[in-house]
Short mmCIF file of C-alpha atoms and ligand atoms in Angstrom, two decimals:
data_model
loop_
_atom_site.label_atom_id
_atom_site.label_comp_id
_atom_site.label_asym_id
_atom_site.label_seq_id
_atom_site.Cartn_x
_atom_site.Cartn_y
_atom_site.Cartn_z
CA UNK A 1 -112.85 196.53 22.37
CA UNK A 2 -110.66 199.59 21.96
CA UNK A 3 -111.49 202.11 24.95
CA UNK A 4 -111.42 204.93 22.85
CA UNK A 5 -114.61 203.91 20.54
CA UNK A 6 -116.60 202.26 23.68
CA UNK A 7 -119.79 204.04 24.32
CA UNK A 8 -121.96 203.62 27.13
CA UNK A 9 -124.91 201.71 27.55
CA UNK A 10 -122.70 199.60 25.49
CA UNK A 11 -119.96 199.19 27.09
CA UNK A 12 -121.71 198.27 30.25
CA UNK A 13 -123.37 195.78 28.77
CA UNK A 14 -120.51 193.93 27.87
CA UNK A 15 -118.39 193.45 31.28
CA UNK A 16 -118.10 190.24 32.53
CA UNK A 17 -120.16 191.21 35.28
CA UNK A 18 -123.18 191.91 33.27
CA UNK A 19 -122.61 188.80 31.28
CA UNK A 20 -122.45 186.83 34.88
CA UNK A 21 -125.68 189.09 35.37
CA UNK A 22 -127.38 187.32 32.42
CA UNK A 23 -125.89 183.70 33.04
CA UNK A 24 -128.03 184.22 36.56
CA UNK A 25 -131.07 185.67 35.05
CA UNK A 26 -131.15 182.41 32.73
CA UNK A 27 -130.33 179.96 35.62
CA UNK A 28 -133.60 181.26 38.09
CA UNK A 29 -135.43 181.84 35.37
CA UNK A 30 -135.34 177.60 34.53
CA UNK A 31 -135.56 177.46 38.69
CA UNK A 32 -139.15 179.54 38.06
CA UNK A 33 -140.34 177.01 35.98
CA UNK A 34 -139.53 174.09 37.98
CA UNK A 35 -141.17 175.50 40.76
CA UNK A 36 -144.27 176.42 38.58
CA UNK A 37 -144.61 173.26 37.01
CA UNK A 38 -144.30 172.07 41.14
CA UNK A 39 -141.16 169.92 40.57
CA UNK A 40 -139.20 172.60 42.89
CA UNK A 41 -141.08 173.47 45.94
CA UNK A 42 -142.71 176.96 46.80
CA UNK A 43 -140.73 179.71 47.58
CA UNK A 44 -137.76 178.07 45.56
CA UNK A 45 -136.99 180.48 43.15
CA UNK A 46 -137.18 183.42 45.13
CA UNK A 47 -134.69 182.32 47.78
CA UNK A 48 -132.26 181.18 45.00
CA UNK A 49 -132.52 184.47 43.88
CA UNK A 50 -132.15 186.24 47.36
CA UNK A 51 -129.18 183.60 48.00
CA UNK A 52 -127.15 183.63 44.39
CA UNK A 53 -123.99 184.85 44.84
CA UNK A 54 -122.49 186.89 42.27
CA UNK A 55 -118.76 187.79 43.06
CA UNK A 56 -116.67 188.30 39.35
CA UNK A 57 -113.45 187.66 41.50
CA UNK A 58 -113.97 184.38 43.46
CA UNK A 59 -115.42 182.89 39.75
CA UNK A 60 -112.40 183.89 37.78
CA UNK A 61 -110.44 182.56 40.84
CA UNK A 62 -112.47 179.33 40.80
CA UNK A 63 -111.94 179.37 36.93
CA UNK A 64 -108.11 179.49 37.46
CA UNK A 65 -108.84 175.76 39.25
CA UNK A 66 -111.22 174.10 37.10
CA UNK A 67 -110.15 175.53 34.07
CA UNK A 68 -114.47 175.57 33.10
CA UNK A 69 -116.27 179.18 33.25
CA UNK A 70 -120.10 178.23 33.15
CA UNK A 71 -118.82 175.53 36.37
CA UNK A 72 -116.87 178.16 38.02
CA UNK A 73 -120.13 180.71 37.52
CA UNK A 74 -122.36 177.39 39.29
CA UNK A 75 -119.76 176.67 42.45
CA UNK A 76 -119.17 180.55 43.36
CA UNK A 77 -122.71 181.52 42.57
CA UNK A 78 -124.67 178.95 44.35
CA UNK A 79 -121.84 178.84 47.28
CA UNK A 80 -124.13 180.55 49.71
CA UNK A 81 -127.67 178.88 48.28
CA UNK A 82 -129.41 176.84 50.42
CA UNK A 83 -131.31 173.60 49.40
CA UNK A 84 -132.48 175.25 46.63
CA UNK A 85 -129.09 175.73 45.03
CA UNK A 86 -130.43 171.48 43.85
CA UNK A 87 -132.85 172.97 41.50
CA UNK A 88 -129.64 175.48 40.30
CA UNK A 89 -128.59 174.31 36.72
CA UNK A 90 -130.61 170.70 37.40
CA UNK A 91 -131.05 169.31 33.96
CA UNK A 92 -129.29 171.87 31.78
CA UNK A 93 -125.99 171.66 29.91
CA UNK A 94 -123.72 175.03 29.99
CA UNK A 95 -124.42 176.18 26.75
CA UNK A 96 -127.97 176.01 27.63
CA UNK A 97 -127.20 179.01 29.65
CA UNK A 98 -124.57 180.86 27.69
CA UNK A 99 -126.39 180.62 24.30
CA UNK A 100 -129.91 181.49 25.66
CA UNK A 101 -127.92 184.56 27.70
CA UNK A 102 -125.50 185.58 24.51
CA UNK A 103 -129.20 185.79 22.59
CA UNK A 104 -130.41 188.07 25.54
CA UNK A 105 -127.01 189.89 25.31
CA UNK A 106 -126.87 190.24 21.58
CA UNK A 107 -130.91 191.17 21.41
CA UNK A 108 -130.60 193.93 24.48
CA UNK A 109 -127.08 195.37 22.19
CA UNK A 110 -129.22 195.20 19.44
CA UNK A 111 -132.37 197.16 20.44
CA UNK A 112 -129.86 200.23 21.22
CA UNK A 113 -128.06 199.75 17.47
CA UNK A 114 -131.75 199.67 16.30
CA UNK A 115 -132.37 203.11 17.94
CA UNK A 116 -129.53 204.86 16.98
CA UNK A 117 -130.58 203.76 13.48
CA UNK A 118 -133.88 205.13 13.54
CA UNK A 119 -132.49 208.29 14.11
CA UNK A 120 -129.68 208.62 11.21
CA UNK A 121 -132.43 207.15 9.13
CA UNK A 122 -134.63 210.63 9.93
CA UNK A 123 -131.93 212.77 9.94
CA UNK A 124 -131.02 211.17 6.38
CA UNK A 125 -134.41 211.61 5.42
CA UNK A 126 -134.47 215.47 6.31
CA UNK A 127 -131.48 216.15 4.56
CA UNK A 128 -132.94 215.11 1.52
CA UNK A 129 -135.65 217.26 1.58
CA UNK A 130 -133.72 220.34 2.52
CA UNK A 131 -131.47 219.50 -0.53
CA UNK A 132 -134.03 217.97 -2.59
CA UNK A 133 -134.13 221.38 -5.24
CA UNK A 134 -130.10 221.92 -5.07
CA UNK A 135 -128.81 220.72 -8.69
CA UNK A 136 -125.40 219.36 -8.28
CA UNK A 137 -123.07 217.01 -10.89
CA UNK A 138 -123.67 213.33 -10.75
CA UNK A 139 -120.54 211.88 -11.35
CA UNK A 140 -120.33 207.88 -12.57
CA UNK A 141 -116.85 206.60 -12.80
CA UNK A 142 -115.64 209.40 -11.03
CA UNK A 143 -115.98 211.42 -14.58
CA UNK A 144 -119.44 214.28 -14.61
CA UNK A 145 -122.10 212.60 -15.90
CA UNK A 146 -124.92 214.30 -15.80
CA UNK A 147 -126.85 217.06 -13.28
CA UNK A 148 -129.20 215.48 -10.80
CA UNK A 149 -130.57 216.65 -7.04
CA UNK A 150 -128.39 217.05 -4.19
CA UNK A 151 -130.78 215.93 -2.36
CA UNK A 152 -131.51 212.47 -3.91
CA UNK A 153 -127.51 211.42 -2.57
CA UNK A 154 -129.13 211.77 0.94
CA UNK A 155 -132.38 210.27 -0.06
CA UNK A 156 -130.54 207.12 -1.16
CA UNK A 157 -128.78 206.59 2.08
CA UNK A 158 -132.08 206.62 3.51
CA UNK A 159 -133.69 204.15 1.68
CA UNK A 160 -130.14 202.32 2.36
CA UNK A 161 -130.56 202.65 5.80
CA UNK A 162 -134.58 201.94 5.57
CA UNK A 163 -133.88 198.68 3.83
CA UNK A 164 -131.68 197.79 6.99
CA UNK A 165 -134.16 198.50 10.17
CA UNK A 166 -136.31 195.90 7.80
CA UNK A 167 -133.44 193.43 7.97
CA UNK A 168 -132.34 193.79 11.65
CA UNK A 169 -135.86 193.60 12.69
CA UNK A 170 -136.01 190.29 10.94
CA UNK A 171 -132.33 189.44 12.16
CA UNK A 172 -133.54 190.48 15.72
CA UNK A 173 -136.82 188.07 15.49
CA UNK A 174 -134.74 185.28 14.02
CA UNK A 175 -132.31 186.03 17.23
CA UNK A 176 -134.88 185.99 20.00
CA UNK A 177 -134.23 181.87 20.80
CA UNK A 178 -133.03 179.90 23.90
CA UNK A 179 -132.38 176.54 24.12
CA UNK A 180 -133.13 174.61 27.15
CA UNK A 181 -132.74 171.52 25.80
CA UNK A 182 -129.40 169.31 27.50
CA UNK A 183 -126.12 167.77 26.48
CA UNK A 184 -127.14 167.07 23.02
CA UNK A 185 -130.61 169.24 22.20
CA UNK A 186 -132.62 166.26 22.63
CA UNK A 187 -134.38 167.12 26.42
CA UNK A 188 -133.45 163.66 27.76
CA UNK A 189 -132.87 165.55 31.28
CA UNK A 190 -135.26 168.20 30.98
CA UNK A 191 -139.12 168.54 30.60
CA UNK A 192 -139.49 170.39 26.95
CA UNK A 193 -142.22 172.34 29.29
CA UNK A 194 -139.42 173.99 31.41
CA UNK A 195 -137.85 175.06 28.63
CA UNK A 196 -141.11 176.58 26.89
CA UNK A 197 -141.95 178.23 30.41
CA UNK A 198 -138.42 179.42 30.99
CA UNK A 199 -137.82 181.16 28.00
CA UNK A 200 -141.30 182.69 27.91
CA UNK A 201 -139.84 184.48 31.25
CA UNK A 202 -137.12 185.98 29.00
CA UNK A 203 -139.23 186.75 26.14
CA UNK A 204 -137.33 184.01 23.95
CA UNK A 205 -139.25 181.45 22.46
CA UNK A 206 -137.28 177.90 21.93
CA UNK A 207 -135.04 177.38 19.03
CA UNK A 208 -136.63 174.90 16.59
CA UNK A 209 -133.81 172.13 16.85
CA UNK A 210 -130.81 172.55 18.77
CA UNK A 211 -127.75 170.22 19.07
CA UNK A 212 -125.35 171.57 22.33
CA UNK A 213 -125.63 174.54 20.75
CA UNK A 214 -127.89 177.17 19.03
CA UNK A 215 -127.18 176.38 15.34
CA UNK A 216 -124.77 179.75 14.40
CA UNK A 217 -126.21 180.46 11.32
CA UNK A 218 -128.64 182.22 12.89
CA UNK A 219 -125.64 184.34 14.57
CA UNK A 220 -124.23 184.82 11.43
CA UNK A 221 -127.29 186.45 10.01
CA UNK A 222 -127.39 188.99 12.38
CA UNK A 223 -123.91 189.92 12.10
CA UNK A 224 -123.94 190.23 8.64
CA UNK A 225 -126.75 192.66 8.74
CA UNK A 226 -124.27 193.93 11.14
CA UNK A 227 -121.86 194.46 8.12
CA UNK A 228 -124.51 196.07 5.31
CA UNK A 229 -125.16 198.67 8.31
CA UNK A 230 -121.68 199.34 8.72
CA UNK A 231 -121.27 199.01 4.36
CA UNK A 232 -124.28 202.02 4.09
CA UNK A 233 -122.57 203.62 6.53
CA UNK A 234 -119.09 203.99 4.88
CA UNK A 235 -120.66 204.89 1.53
CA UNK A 236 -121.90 207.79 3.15
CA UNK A 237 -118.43 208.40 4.63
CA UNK A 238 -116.88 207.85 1.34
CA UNK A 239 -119.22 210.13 -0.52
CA UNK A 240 -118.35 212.94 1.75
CA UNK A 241 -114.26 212.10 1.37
CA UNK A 242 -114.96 212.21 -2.35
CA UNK A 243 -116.69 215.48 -2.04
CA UNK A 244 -114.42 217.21 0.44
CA UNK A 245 -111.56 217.26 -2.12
CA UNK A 246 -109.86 220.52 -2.13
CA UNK A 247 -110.29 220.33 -5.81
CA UNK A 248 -114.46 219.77 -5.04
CA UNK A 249 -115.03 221.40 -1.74
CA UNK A 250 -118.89 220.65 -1.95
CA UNK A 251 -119.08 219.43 1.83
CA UNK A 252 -117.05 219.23 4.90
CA UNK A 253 -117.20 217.51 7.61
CA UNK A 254 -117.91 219.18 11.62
CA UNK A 255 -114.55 221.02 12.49
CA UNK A 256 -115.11 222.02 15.75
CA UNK A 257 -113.47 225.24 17.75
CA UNK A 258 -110.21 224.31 19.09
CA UNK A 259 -110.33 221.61 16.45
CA UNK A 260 -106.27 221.06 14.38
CA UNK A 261 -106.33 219.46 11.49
CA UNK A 262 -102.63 218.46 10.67
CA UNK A 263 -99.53 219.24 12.97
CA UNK A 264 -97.55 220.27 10.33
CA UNK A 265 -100.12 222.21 7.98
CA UNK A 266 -101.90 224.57 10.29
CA UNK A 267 -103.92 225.30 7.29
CA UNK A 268 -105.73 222.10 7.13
CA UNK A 269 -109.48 220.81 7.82
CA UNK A 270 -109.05 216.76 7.03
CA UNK A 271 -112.24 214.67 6.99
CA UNK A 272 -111.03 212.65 9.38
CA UNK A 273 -114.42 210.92 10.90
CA UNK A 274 -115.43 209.66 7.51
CA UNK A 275 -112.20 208.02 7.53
CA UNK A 276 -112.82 207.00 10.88
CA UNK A 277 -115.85 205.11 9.97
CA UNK A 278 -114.48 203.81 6.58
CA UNK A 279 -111.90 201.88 8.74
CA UNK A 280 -114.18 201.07 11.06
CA UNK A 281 -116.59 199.81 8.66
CA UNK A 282 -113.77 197.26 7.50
CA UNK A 283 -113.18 195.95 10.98
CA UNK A 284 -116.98 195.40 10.84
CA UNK A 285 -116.99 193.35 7.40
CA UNK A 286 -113.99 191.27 8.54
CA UNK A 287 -116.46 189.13 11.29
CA UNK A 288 -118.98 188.09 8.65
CA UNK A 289 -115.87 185.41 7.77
CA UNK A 290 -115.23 184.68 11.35
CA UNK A 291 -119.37 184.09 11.80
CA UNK A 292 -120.04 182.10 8.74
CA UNK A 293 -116.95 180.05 9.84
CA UNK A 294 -118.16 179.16 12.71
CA UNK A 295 -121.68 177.56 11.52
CA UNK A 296 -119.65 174.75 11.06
CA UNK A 297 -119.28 172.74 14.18
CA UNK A 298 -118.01 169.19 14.99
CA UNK A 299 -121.37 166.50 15.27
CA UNK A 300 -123.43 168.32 18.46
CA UNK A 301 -120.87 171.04 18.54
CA UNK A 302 -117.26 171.56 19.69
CA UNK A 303 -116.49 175.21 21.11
CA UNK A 304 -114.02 176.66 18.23
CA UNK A 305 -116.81 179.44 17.85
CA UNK A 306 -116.26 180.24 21.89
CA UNK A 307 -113.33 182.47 21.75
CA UNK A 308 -114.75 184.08 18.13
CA UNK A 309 -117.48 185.09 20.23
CA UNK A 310 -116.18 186.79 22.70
CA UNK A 311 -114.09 188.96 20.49
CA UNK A 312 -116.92 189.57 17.68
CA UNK A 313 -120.21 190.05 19.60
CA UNK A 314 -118.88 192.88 21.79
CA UNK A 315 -116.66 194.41 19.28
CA UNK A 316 -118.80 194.30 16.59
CA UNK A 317 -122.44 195.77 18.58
CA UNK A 318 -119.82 198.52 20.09
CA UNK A 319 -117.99 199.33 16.76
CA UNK A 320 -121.49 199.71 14.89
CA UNK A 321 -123.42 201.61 17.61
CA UNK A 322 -120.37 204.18 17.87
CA UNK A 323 -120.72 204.35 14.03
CA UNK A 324 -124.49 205.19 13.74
CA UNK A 325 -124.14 207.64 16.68
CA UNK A 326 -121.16 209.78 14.83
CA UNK A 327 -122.65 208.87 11.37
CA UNK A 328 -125.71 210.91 12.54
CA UNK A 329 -123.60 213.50 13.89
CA UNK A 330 -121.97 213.87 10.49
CA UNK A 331 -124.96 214.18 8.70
CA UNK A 332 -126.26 216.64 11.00
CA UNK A 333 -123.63 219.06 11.32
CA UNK A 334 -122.06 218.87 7.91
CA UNK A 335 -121.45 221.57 5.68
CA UNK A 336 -122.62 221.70 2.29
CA UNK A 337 -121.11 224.99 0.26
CA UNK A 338 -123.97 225.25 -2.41
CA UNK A 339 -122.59 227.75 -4.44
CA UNK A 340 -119.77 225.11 -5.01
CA UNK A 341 -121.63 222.64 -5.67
CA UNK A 342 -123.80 224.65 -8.03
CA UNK A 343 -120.44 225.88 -9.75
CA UNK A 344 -118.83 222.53 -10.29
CA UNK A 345 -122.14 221.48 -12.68
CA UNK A 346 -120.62 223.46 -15.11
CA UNK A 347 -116.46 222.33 -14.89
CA UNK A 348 -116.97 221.08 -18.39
CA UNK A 349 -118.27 224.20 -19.52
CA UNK A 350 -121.54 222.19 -20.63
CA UNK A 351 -119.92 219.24 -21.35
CA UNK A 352 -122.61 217.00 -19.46
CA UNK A 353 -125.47 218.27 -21.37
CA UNK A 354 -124.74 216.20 -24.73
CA UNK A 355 -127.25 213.97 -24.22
CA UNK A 356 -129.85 216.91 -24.44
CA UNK A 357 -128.06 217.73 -27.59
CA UNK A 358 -128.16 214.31 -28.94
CA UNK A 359 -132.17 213.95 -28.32
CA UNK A 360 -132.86 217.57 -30.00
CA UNK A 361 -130.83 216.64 -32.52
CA UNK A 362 -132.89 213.50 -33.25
CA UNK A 363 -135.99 215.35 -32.66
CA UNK A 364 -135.37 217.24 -35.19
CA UNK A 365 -134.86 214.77 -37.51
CA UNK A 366 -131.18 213.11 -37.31
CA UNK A 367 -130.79 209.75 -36.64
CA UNK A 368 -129.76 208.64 -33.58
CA UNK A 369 -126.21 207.08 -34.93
CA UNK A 370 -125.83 210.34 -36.78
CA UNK A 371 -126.78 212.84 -33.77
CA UNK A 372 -124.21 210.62 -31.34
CA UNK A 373 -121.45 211.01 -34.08
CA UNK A 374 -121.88 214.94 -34.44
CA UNK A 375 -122.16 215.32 -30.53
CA UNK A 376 -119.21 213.60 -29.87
CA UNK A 377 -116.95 215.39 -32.56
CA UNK A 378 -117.83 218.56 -30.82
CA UNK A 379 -117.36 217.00 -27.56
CA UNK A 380 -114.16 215.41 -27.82
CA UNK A 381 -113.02 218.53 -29.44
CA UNK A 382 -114.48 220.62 -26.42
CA UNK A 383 -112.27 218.23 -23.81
CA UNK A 384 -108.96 218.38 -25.74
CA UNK A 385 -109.32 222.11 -26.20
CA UNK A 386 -111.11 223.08 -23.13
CA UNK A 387 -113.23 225.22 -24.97
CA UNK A 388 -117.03 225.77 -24.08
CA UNK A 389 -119.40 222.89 -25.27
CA UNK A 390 -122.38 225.67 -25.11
CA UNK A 391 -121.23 227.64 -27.60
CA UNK A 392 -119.47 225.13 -29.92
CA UNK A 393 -123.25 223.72 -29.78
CA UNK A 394 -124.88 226.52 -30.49
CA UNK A 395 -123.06 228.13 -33.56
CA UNK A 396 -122.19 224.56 -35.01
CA UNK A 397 -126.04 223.40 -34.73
CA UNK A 398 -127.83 226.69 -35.27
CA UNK A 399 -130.28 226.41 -31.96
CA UNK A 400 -131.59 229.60 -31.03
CA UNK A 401 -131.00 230.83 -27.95
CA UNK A 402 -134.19 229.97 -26.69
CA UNK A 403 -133.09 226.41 -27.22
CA UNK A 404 -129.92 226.39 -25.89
CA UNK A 405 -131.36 227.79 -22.37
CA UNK A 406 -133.54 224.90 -22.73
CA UNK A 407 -130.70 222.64 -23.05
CA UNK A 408 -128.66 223.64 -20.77
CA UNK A 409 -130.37 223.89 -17.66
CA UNK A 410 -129.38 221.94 -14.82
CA UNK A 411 -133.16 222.22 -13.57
CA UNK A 412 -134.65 220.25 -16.06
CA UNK A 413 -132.68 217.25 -14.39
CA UNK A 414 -134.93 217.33 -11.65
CA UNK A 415 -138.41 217.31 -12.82
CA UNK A 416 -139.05 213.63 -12.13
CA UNK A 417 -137.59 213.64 -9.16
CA UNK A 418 -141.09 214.14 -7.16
CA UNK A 419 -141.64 210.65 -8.54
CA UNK A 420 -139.32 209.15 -6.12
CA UNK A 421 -139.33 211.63 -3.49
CA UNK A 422 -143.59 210.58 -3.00
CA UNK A 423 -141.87 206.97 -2.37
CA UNK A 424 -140.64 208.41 1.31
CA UNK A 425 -143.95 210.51 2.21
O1 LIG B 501 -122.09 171.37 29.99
C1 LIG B 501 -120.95 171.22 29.53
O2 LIG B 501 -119.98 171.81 30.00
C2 LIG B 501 -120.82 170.25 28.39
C3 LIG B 501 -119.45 170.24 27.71
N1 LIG B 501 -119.34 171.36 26.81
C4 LIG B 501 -119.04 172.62 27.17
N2 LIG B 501 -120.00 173.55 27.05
C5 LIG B 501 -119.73 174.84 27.39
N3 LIG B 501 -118.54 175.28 27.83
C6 LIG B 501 -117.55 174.36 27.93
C7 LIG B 501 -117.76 173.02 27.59
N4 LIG B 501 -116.63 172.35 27.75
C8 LIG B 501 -115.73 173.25 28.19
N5 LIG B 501 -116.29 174.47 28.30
C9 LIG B 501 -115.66 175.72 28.75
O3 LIG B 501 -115.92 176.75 27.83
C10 LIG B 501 -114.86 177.72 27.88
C11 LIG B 501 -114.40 178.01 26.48
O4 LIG B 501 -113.47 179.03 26.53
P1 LIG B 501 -113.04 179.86 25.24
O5 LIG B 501 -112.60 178.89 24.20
O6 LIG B 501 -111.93 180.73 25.74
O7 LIG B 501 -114.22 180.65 24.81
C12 LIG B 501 -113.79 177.14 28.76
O8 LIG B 501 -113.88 177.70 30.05
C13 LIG B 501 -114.17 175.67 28.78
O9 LIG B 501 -113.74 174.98 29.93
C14 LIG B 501 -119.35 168.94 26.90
O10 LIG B 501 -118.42 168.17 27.21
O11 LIG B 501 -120.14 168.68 26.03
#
């Protein structure tokens, strides 16, 4: 992970001691259960604990030796463990530990990325009511389309980011398995009951069938939720980049006191955090190939996915918690000029208001192909000769004033808009 995007409680979580930390907490957690189902004697698990050993040095030492982490974790950790140190790893395979701990890991990681999204998701949903009456330009293909609410842009991201919590919540549940289960997933040296018991000490329930392995597909799911967070995240970003356009100017990003935007052009305020978080976003995407490639494992598993892990389940849970956290920022502090985004509506000088045309035009008794021929004569005349749609309109059709402030008001746009706005109460 680069140093520069690694946030705290993150970050913590991720060092090798912590993941050591978690190996352990798996290891006494199967010692628990032996001693509660009375195959380990009283008192065993609580001197294992009191005795385990947990020294990051001597095991990466031992590791330089026997060239095996999980069995240079077992011979460092249980180096000072009494009799009990027997009951340490008795029946279990190494991936029994490190894929019942990298579900703990990823679930713990998880719960603060689920957080953080709670929060952009309210801040979203504020923003769209504060802007919910400010008629701005919709704009498909990049080319003014028609006028809609301000407000709705935000209110989209919401439901965006609504539609998400569902899916990590699911992705979260689907994540919340050990396995306990031996060499091959099939319990031949371990009681199916110590694995029930043991995982029920970790909140983890068993995983349905196992091989060596937790089948990755359920991996994958999670990270590609991962990537639709980090996707709704850089529309957002792009949105703003669009809108920040010196030509636009509708929004801009936080610039904070001290703040330089360019070292050549003092002038300059870049929107350099949404393009932060577009990048970002990318990085994010690119381990949705890397965890649907590694669903596909040799018979009861080979360890290709091993070092994929340990690049992709840090980076990615840092990456996307750093981007929620400054996405909400954003969205907090960013400025919208209104009167700009008021003025821009009418670029076209009324351009986007030919569909109102076309419908009075029909309700007055035109047909539709002859209304849409009419309209766009003026129009396309109006574009090459930049000369005001309104008034072509009005003296070429007749409408009386009172109709053409009917016509061309970017307020009508929104009175349905309540309609979808009730959707979020
Ligand atoms: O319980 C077992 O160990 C069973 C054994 N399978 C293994 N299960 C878990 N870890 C194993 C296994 N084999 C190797 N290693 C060690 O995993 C480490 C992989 O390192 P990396 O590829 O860098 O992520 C690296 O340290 C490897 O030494 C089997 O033969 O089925």
């Amino acid at each position: 992970m680069v140093e520069r995007y690694a946030l705290e409680p993150l970050k913590s979580h991720w060092t090798l001691e912590s993941q050591y930390k978690r190996w352990l907490e798996v290891e006494l957690a199967v010692i628990r259960a032996y001693e509660e189902l009375k195959v380990a004697p009283k008192g065993t698990y609580e001197r294992a604990k009191k005795n385990s050993y947990l020294n990051v040095e001597e095991i990466l030492e031992t590791e330089k030796v026997v060239d095996h982490d999980v069995i240079a974790f077992i011979k460092v950790t249980t180096s000072k463990m009494g009799d009990e140190s027997r009951y340490f790893h008795f029946g279990l395979t190494s991936s029994d530990v490190v894929d019942t701990a990298n579900s703990l890991a990823l679930l713990r990681a998880t719960r603060y990325i689920y957080a953080e999204l709670e929060n952009l998701h309210e801040v979203l949903l504020k923003k769209a009511f504060e802007y919910k009456k400010l008629p701005t330009i919709g704009r498909t293909h990049g080319v003014h389309a028609e006028p809609t609410s301000f407000g709705l842009k935000y209110l989209s991201w919401a439901a965006e980011i609504e539609r998400n919590i569902e899916r990590l919540k699911n992705a979260m549940d689907e994540i919340s398995v050990g396995k306990l289960s031996g060499a091959v997933g099939n319990y031949a040296n371990i009681d199916p009951e110590v694995e029930k018991l043991a995982l029920s000490y970790l909140s983890l329930k068993p995983v349905k069938v196992a091989t060596q392995v937790i089948p990755r597909d359920i991996h994958a799911n999670l990270i590609n939720v991962f990537a639709l967070i980090a996707s709704a995240i850089e529309r957002i970003a792009v949105e703003i980049r669009h809108l920040q356009k010196t030509e636009t100017l509708e929004v801009q990003e936080p610039f904070k006191k001290g703040q330089r935007g360019s070292s050549a052009m003092p002038h300059k305020k870049n929107p350099i955090l949404c393009e932060r978080l577009t990048g970002m976003s990318r990085v994010i995407r690119s381990y949705v190939n890397s965890a649907l490639e590694n669903i596909v494992l040799w018979h009861e598993r080979d360890i290709s996915h091993s070092s994929v892990e340990r690049y992709m389940f840090p980076d990615i849970t840092m990456t996307l918690f750093y981007m929620i956290k400054k996405a909400t920022y954003l969205i907090e502090n960013l400025t919208v000029f209104e009167d700009n985004v008021v003025k821009n509506i009418d670029k076209t000088k009324g351009l986007v208001y030919s569909q109102r045309v076309l419908l009075k035009l029909v309700e007055k008794g035109y047909t539709r192909e002859e209304a849409y021929k009419e309209v766009q004569k003026i129009a396309l005349k109006c574009w090459e000769n930049k000369s005001s749609f309104k008034n072509e309109v009005k003296n070429y059709f007749k409408f009386s004033q009172e109709e053409i402030d009917e016509i061309f008001n970017p307020e009508y746009y929104l009175r349905n808009i309540d309609v979808i706005y009730e959707r979020f109460k």
